[in-house]
Amino acid sequence: MKKLFVLLLVAIVTLGLVACESPTTGTPSKSGGLITVGFAQCKADESDWRKANTNSVQQALSKENGFDLILADSNNDAAKQVSDVQGFIDQEVDYIIIAAVNVDGWDTVLKNAKDAGIPVILMDRTINASDELYECWLGSDFYGEGVKATEWMKKRFSGGTPANIVHLQGQLGASAQVGRTEALEDAITANGWTLLAQQTGDWSTDTAKEIMSSWIQQFGSDITCVYAENDNMADGAIQALEEAGMKAGGDDGVAIISFDANRAYLQMTLEGKINCNVECNPLHGPKVAEIIKTMESGGKPSKTETVEESAFFYDTITQEIIDARQY
Amino acid sequence: MSDLKGNNKLSKSTFISFAKSLASNRLTFSVVVLLIVVVQNIITTPGFFKITIANGLISGYIPNILDEASELVIVTLGMTLVTAASGGQDISAGAIMAVAASFCGLMLNGSEYRTDVFHSPYLLALLVGLLGGALCGAFNGFLVSKLRMPPMLTSLILFTAGRSIAKQITHGQTIYIMNPVYKWLGVQIPGVPIRTTIIVSTVTVIFITLLTRLTSLGLYIQSVGINDASSRLVGLKSSVIKFLTFVLYGVLAGLAGLVGSSSVGSVNSGELGLGIEMDAILAVALGGNNLGGGKFSIAGSIIGAYTIQAITTTLYAMNVRADQLNVFKALIIIVIIVASSDVFKTKIKHFTQKIFSKNVSVGG
Amino acid sequence: MEKLKQEQNNSDCMGKQPGHNDEAGPSLKMIGIGKSFPGVRALNNVDFSLRCGEIHALMGENGAGKSTLIKVLTGVHPMDEGRVYLEGNPVLVRSPQDAQRYGISTVYQELNLCPNLTVAENLFLGREPLKRCLIDWKRMNDEAECLLKELNILAEPTAQLDSYSIAIQQMIAIARAVNTECKYLILDEPTSSLDADEVQRLFDLMRRLKKNKVGIIFITHFIEQVYEICDRITVLRNGELVGEYEIENLPRFELVKKMMGKEIEVLSDLSVHKDESSSESEVPVLEACNLSSGASKVAPFNLKIYKGEVVGFSGLLGSGRSELVRTIYGADKAVEGQQFIKGESVTIKRTLDAMKHGMAYLPEDRKAEGILSELSVRENIIIALQAKRGIFKRLSRKEMEKYADEYIKLLDIKTASKETPIKSLSGGNQQKVILARWLLTNPEFMILDEPTRGIDVGTKTEIQKLILKLAEEGKSVAFISSELDEMLRTCSRIVVMRDRQKVGELTDSDLNQETIMRTIAGGEQ
């Protein structure tokens, strides 16, 4: 009995902590001709990238622009997110945007939304559900990002330097990892490059550094290129190289490819430590607004919509570009 | 003349008793596992024992293992003491690491996310970080020793909330500390050819060993862990001793956090020490320690920690495919845990006894 | 009977297959049992037999091999040599589950019940009556009630087990064992924590089972009880069979002799020192004024203990005698009253304070509160002294070893070495280690709560002698024992407790069994 009580107490405390950061779910105002949009965000303050993403949507779907946005932050709790979405349906919102915590478990709630006639827009993350159940998916074209990087590599390794690549993958199964890995593997086959080793660094600086140290022991100066699928792992790889006395980046060092292009790492690109940093644009807001407007006027968006993304190179980037970045 | 025969017999029986005591020693098992990993490397990884000096640092696979294991070793020390005294495990190590490193990062960086200059003295910032760890430990310790809550449940609070607290401290950002001095603790002090992590973990191991051996702390911890009531009646303040081990755990996890963040030059509260508590519990178990508390062996735990790191590094060196990596790790751990179980040990004992008795009968 | 004996002898001598005599033959027979543990020959060629419907005492000092024999019989330990026959058929008991299947049930001293389940749940745990895959609670409770009534156990099926006394719990454990179609019941020290009345109730239950043709093996240290209830006695010593006897052919004195293997020392000459001890004019070593640990534990009491005095504390189990001494020692917190040591007022908040004032406390429950099971004999001996010295003044290894050696020799502790874990010692030797632990702190006032419980006769005598020797050296002793004659032999004054109150102090001519009993019963008032 006593144990049960303690357990309950802890549960309450934990819930309380979560509740402190819980969503600001207001009642939807159908009045004033505003379009009501429910936004189920996975975790609003998870990272700088996610913050910029949330802000962008909030700005684009503001009252001034004719929207009434309800933000539900599930704090990475998949079950809570599903019930948030069900809440939107019960409130009879006009549109639902979902940045999914989990790929699975969406069938029932999406069916409910369809029955209620509420269009669903998936943002950034993909899910396992029939594409009948949602209107469109909006996000980054990860394969396209990979292609941008391999295009640069083609130029770099055209001059006779062998392309001996070590590949730090993201968390296996994440859509970003799948797209970026596929692009690299296709380019390797097409160009006859050498893949020395491939391992997952789980998006982590620390793990990436550890793996890179091991590869340096194994391959030494044979390594001419590191393809890291996010900034943190590129950071780890660069540190491992420098600690081993090898040069990272620049014209004659080991070529470093990175993705996401967060502000701190654009700084490293400017310093020349990262050769090529491909952006993963979090500013989905304007595009979402555009899609909703299209549907309001009777149009139909395509199943897959992507946001504009660019790549930054160590020899062309400027301080101004970095200062203009908000994430 | 008959002495000769007698001697022969004696040496044989001493050998058998030596073998038996070896078999029952809790350390033997972890040493054997580590040896297997090393031997496996000799076969599969060329240059495993090669040690070179690169960029003024001794480097190679073995220094790599010692370097990468250092955070785990430090946390494992704390886990060993907490397990022994309270008979339970504290699973908030990773969160405490994040909190400690965040405090330190905040002191050094002010509110800037990226800076070259320190905003406060380096040593002071390190001390504040350790203090943050100690506070977390004291929180857990208070709940366990005074309110008698089970350690795993207690530490679940910080396990869940710790990283959020760390995020609040750093305003949700990753903090990048560009001043090269920051990397002294986690990489290298200029002019010293050995990685600082290795030095720090070694010094910590020695410190904790001396602390438990030169004072009566070790004996007290074991007494309290074995039987709280008996310990109280012989005049030990069991709640104070438990509390102390949790504070020590907090400080050690804090130190691991500082080392970990220093070695990558940044504080990422979502990532630092993620899952390290589970490895630490495994290391304690591999070291032959009873997870139910009581007697403990620091040497065993440390060997356990290095074994876990050696396995990981070995798998990297063998270029096991990323999607198979965790399967391999899990398989190895299953084998180790099964082999260390009492049932299996008794079976082995019976088996060896059979062999011995056969040998003896043949000899006779 | 004669026939049977012959049969038995024959089979023993000639190694013939036993059990052909189906009608009256021993229904359980163990022959030539041998068992070794590393370094110890625990059992050597031991025979044992149990008939249907008899109560058979298994006697021996600690370390004689009783527990090992039982563990071999119930499949806890595999045996090295020998055979077991049930109703004439050889059987191999590999595990306790196996034993249960053959109808052999054991009720251990430490009850294997779940204190937070109800009585009925405990009775039917693991074999609950089912109705459509669900537990049929009604039927379970009804059946439990029947069973309890049949065995005359006063317990409600739906009440939580730990709301009953140990005695009732013990009987419930027996009821559970009997209910699993048990033909052979082993009771391991069932009476050691029961008072006289409860023992009688247990005996009633045993007689009832005997009538139902259940064979009972009864292990106990209480010789009186053996003679009250048993039919036959088997005596073991040092892992060997001494003999099997009909109860009427073996007088008590002979039994003790057989158990100890030597003439028992006459203790009566030990009690000569009593009268010399206390003198009224002296300042007491310890004085308690109105001390109380709250009414639910012990009501306020006054007490004076003088130098060189052995004071006994008597009363029924649960009368508060243990709680009283625990309050003095600070193991239970005092809520009111004052304590004086040698005339000076002291506050004792925790046990360490008491130790620093020269007290020592040997607790009643050796296993739960005394030993540190996995630590070595050496560590168990020095731990109190080390705690007293504090964390930074660590005893050197050499000092520890010196002390350990000294006390192992002084108290004649039988252990393989001073580094042996205490848990592998016999009960009596464990108790000696705990005594050594306290003697090492050089206390002036020792509290010994049931120091002789559950240990063999030889060690008992040694401990009684030690108590008197301590008193002679000028130390004061508070002594609690369930055995009155033991206290009468050693104490110069006896404090009597009833219902958590101190009801009297007896000295001189009042120190006899009758007066004490009468005071405990409180009839005169």
mmCIF file of C-alpha atoms in Angstrom, chain A residues 3 6-7 9-10 13-14 17-18 21 43 45-48 51 169 172 196-200 202-207 209-211 213-215 217-219 232 235-236 239-246 262-265 267-268 271 273 322, chain B residues 47 50 52 54-55 57 59-61 64 67-68 71 113-114 149-150 153 156-157 160-161 164 167-168 171-174 176 178 183 186-187 195 260 262-266 268 271 273 309 312-313 315-325:
data_model
loop_
_atom_site.group_PDB
_atom_site.id
_atom_site.type_symbol
_atom_site.label_atom_id
_atom_site.label_comp_id
_atom_site.label_asym_id
_atom_site.label_seq_id
_atom_site.Cartn_x
_atom_site.Cartn_y
_atom_site.Cartn_z
ATOM 1 C CA LYS A 3 4.747 1.586 -2.043
ATOM 2 C CA VAL A 6 4.930 6.534 -3.166
ATOM 3 C CA LEU A 7 4.600 5.453 -6.777
ATOM 4 C CA LEU A 9 3.295 10.498 -5.578
ATOM 5 C CA VAL A 10 6.180 10.238 -8.011
ATOM 6 C CA VAL A 13 5.273 14.964 -9.375
ATOM 7 C CA THR A 14 6.457 13.851 -12.801
ATOM 8 C CA LEU A 17 6.685 18.777 -14.136
ATOM 9 C CA VAL A 18 5.417 17.900 -17.548
ATOM 10 C CA GLU A 21 5.399 22.994 -19.941
ATOM 11 C CA LYS A 43 8.646 19.175 -28.750
ATOM 12 C CA ASP A 45 11.945 23.664 -27.527
ATOM 13 C CA GLU A 46 13.787 20.453 -28.396
ATOM 14 C CA SER A 47 16.537 22.255 -30.271
ATOM 15 C CA ASP A 48 17.330 25.585 -31.868
ATOM 16 C CA LYS A 51 12.393 26.411 -31.956
ATOM 17 C CA GLN A 169 25.194 8.103 -40.132
ATOM 18 C CA LEU A 172 19.191 4.551 -38.052
ATOM 19 C CA LEU A 196 36.222 3.047 -46.040
ATOM 20 C CA ALA A 197 33.747 2.624 -43.203
ATOM 21 C CA GLN A 198 30.209 3.419 -42.211
ATOM 22 C CA GLN A 199 28.759 3.591 -38.690
ATOM 23 C CA THR A 200 25.976 5.312 -36.832
ATOM 24 C CA ASP A 202 23.341 8.586 -33.326
ATOM 25 C CA TRP A 203 23.478 12.346 -34.096
ATOM 26 C CA SER A 204 25.867 12.689 -31.121
ATOM 27 C CA THR A 205 29.146 14.621 -30.954
ATOM 28 C CA ASP A 206 30.592 12.321 -28.351
ATOM 29 C CA THR A 207 29.797 9.072 -30.159
ATOM 30 C CA LYS A 209 34.262 11.508 -31.911
ATOM 31 C CA GLU A 210 34.732 8.045 -30.439
ATOM 32 C CA ILE A 211 34.055 6.306 -33.750
ATOM 33 C CA SER A 213 39.134 8.103 -33.249
ATOM 34 C CA SER A 214 38.817 4.405 -33.935
ATOM 35 C CA TRP A 215 38.802 4.980 -37.711
ATOM 36 C CA GLN A 217 43.668 4.278 -35.766
ATOM 37 C CA GLN A 218 42.525 1.992 -38.552
ATOM 38 C CA PHE A 219 42.940 4.068 -41.708
ATOM 39 C CA ASN A 232 27.100 17.605 -34.127
ATOM 40 C CA ASP A 235 31.999 18.537 -34.868
ATOM 41 C CA GLY A 236 33.008 15.266 -33.192
ATOM 42 C CA GLN A 239 37.838 17.218 -32.972
ATOM 43 C CA ALA A 240 39.049 13.643 -33.351
ATOM 44 C CA LEU A 241 41.047 14.613 -36.457
ATOM 45 C CA GLU A 242 42.601 17.645 -34.806
ATOM 46 C CA GLU A 243 43.525 15.726 -31.679
ATOM 47 C CA ALA A 244 45.308 13.196 -33.894
ATOM 48 C CA GLY A 245 47.196 16.054 -35.534
ATOM 49 C CA MET A 246 45.354 15.860 -38.844
ATOM 50 C CA ASN A 262 23.076 25.536 -37.525
ATOM 51 C CA ARG A 263 24.571 28.953 -36.784
ATOM 52 C CA ALA A 264 27.450 27.602 -34.669
ATOM 53 C CA TYR A 265 28.484 25.295 -37.460
ATOM 54 C CA GLN A 267 30.816 29.688 -38.062
ATOM 55 C CA MET A 268 32.965 26.564 -38.397
ATOM 56 C CA GLU A 271 36.635 29.105 -40.330
ATOM 57 C CA LYS A 273 36.799 23.464 -40.801
ATOM 58 C CA ILE A 322 25.724 33.886 -40.441
ATOM 59 C CA GLY B 47 47.768 -2.948 -34.701
ATOM 60 C CA LYS B 50 50.400 -0.382 -31.511
ATOM 61 C CA THR B 52 52.195 5.912 -31.451
ATOM 62 C CA ALA B 54 50.475 11.782 -32.699
ATOM 63 C CA ASN B 55 50.207 15.512 -32.174
ATOM 64 C CA LEU B 57 49.561 12.628 -27.522
ATOM 65 C CA SER B 59 47.535 7.304 -29.194
ATOM 66 C CA GLY B 60 46.407 3.893 -30.340
ATOM 67 C CA TYR B 61 43.505 1.536 -29.718
ATOM 68 C CA ASN B 64 41.515 5.156 -27.041
ATOM 69 C CA ASP B 67 40.148 7.567 -22.879
ATOM 70 C CA GLU B 68 36.621 6.726 -23.959
ATOM 71 C CA GLU B 71 33.475 8.875 -17.964
ATOM 72 C CA TYR B 113 26.132 30.506 -26.823
ATOM 73 C CA ARG B 114 29.603 30.675 -28.291
ATOM 74 C CA MET B 149 12.278 5.506 -0.887
ATOM 75 C CA PRO B 150 13.825 2.911 -3.177
ATOM 76 C CA LEU B 153 12.314 5.186 -8.001
ATOM 77 C CA LEU B 156 13.654 8.396 -11.672
ATOM 78 C CA ILE B 157 12.690 11.938 -10.705
ATOM 79 C CA THR B 160 13.076 12.456 -16.014
ATOM 80 C CA ALA B 161 13.506 16.060 -15.006
ATOM 81 C CA SER B 164 14.988 19.678 -18.560
ATOM 82 C CA LYS B 167 18.120 22.942 -20.525
ATOM 83 C CA GLN B 168 16.625 25.698 -18.407
ATOM 84 C CA HIS B 171 18.356 28.466 -22.130
ATOM 85 C CA GLY B 172 17.709 25.451 -24.325
ATOM 86 C CA GLN B 173 20.846 25.988 -26.366
ATOM 87 C CA THR B 174 23.954 23.976 -26.959
ATOM 88 C CA TYR B 176 30.065 26.077 -27.343
ATOM 89 C CA MET B 178 35.873 27.874 -27.747
ATOM 90 C CA LYS B 183 39.591 21.259 -23.320
ATOM 91 C CA GLY B 186 38.779 16.364 -21.439
ATOM 92 C CA VAL B 187 41.613 16.236 -23.968
ATOM 93 C CA ARG B 195 45.134 12.356 -22.278
ATOM 94 C CA GLY B 260 32.573 14.600 -21.113
ATOM 95 C CA SER B 262 35.245 19.232 -22.051
ATOM 96 C CA SER B 263 36.276 16.486 -24.419
ATOM 97 C CA VAL B 264 33.847 17.750 -27.084
ATOM 98 C CA GLY B 265 34.231 21.423 -26.201
ATOM 99 C CA SER B 266 30.541 22.019 -25.838
ATOM 100 C CA ASN B 268 24.711 19.669 -25.135
ATOM 101 C CA GLU B 271 23.168 14.336 -25.382
ATOM 102 C CA GLY B 273 26.105 10.983 -20.895
ATOM 103 C CA GLN B 309 34.275 0.056 -23.549
ATOM 104 C CA THR B 312 32.381 -1.198 -28.124
ATOM 105 C CA THR B 313 35.763 -0.163 -29.496
ATOM 106 C CA LEU B 315 33.091 -3.696 -32.627
ATOM 107 C CA TYR B 316 33.966 -0.344 -34.219
ATOM 108 C CA ALA B 317 37.403 -1.633 -35.164
ATOM 109 C CA MET B 318 35.835 -4.708 -36.747
ATOM 110 C CA ASN B 319 33.586 -2.461 -38.823
ATOM 111 C CA VAL B 320 30.445 -4.231 -37.714
ATOM 112 C CA ARG B 321 27.582 -2.727 -39.664
ATOM 113 C CA ALA B 322 25.690 -0.010 -37.882
ATOM 114 C CA ASP B 323 22.359 -1.813 -37.909
ATOM 115 C CA GLN B 324 23.954 -4.933 -36.397
ATOM 116 C CA LEU B 325 26.045 -3.163 -33.774
#
